[in-house]
Tab-separated table of C-alpha atoms in Angstrom:
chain	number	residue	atom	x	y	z
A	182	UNK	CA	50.717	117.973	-110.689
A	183	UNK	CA	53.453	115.510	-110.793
A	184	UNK	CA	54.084	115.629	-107.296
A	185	UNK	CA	50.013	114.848	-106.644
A	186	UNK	CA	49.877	111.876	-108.494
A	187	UNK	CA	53.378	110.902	-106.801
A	188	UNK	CA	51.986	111.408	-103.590
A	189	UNK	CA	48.831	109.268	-103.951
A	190	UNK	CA	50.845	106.655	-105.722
A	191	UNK	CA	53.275	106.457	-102.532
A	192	UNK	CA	50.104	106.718	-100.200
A	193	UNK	CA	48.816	103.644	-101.759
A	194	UNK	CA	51.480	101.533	-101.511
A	195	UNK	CA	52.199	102.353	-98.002
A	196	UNK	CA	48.527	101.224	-97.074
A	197	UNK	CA	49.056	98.432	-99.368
A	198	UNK	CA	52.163	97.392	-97.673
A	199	UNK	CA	50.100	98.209	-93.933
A	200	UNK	CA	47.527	95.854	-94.752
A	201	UNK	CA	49.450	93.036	-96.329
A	202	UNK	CA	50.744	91.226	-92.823
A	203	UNK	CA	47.566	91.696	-91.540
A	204	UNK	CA	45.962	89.672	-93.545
A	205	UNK	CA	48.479	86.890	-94.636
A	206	UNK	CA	48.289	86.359	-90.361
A	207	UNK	CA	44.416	85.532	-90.654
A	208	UNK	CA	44.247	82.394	-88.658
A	209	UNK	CA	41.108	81.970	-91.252
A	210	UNK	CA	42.877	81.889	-94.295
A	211	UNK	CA	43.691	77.941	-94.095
A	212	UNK	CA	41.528	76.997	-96.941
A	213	UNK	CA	43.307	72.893	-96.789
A	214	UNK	CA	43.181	72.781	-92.772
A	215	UNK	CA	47.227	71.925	-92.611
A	216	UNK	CA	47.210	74.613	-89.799
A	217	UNK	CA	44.035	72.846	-87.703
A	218	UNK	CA	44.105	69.745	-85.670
A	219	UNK	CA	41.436	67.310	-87.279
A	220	UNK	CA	40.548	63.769	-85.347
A	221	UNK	CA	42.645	61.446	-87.500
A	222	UNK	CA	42.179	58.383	-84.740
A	223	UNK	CA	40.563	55.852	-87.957
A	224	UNK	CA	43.634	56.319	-89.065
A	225	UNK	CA	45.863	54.285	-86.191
A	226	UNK	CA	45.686	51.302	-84.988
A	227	UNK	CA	47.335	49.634	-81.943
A	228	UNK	CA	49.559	46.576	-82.205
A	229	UNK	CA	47.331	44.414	-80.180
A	230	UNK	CA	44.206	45.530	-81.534
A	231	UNK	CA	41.942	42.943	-83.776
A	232	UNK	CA	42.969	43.002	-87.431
A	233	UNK	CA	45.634	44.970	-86.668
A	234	UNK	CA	47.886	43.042	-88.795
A	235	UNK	CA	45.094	41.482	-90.707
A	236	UNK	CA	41.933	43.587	-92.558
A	237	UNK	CA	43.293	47.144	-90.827
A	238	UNK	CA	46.683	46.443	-92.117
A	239	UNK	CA	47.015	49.477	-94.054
A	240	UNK	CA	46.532	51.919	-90.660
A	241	UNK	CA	49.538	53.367	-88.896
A	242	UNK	CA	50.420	51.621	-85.729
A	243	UNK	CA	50.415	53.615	-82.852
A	244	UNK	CA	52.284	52.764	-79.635
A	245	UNK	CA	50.274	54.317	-76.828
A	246	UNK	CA	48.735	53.810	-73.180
A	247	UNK	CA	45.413	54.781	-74.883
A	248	UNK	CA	45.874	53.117	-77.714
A	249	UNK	CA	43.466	54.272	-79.923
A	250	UNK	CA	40.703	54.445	-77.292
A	251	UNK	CA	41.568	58.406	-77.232
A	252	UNK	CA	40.956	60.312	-79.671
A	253	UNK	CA	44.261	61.328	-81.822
A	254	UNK	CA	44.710	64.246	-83.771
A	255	UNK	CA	46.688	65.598	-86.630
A	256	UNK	CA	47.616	68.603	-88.684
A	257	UNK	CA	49.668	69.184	-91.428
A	258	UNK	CA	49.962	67.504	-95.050
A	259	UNK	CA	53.410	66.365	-94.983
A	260	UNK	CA	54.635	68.366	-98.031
A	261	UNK	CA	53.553	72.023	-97.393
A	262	UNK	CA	53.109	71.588	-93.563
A	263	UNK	CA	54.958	68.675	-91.430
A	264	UNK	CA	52.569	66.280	-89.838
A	265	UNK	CA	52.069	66.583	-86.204
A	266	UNK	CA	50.029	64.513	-83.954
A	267	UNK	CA	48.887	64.771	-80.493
A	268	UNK	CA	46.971	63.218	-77.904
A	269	UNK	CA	45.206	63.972	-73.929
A	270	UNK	CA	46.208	61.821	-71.107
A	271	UNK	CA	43.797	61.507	-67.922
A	272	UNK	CA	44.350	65.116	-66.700
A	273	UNK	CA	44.077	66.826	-70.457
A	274	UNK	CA	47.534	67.426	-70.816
A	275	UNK	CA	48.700	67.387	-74.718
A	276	UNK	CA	51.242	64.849	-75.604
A	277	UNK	CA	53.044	64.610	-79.023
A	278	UNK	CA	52.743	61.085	-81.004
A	279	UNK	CA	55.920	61.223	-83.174
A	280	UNK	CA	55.995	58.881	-85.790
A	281	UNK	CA	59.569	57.028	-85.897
A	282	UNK	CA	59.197	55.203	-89.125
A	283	UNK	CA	58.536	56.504	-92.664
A	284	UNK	CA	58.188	55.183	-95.824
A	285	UNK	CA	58.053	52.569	-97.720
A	286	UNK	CA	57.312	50.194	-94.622
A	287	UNK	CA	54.074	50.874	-92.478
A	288	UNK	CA	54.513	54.004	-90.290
A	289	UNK	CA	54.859	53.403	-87.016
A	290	UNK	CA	53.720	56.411	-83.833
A	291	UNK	CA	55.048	56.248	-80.481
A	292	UNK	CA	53.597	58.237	-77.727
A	293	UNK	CA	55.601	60.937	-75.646
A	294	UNK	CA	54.921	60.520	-72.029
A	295	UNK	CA	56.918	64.170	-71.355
């Protein structure tokens, strides 16, 4: 009797332990979106544009060919997941848009061209 309930109590936790990765690796299971890129180009602003310095003021500058005529986008919250931000050139190629200053002044993006 004791080796029954043993047995099922091992069987259990094996499948437990099975099925666990599985579903901790569901691309789904982003309930905040940090995973997912999400068009964050409101955000920016380029340093020639209108206002930029002015009434859109509070929007990350972005130093880019596109400027913010592409669309740029972003994943990532900054505390659980690191920021990342990308953007297409002519021939859809992804480039990265690092930002290279932080806090307290106004964050600043440059464009990578590799």
């Amino acid at each position: 009797m004791l080796a029954r309930i043993l047995s099922g109590a091992l069987l259990t936790a094996a499948a437990a332990l099975a099925l666990a990765p599985v579903a901790a690796a569901d691309p789904a299971d982003d309930p905040y979106g940090w995973h997912t890129y999400h068009d964050k180009t409101a955000n920016f602003v380029a340093p020639l544009d209108p206002g930029a310095f002015g009434d859109r003021g509070d929007k990350a500058i972005v130093l880019s060919p596109f400027g913010t005529s592409r669309v740029i986008e972003c994943k990532g919250d900054g505390h659980y997941v690191a920021v990342s931000c990308r953007q297409f050139d002519d021939q859809a190629r992804e480039h990265a848009i690092t930002q290279l200053v932080f806090s307290p002044f106004r964050p600043v993006y440059v464009y990578n061209p590799f």
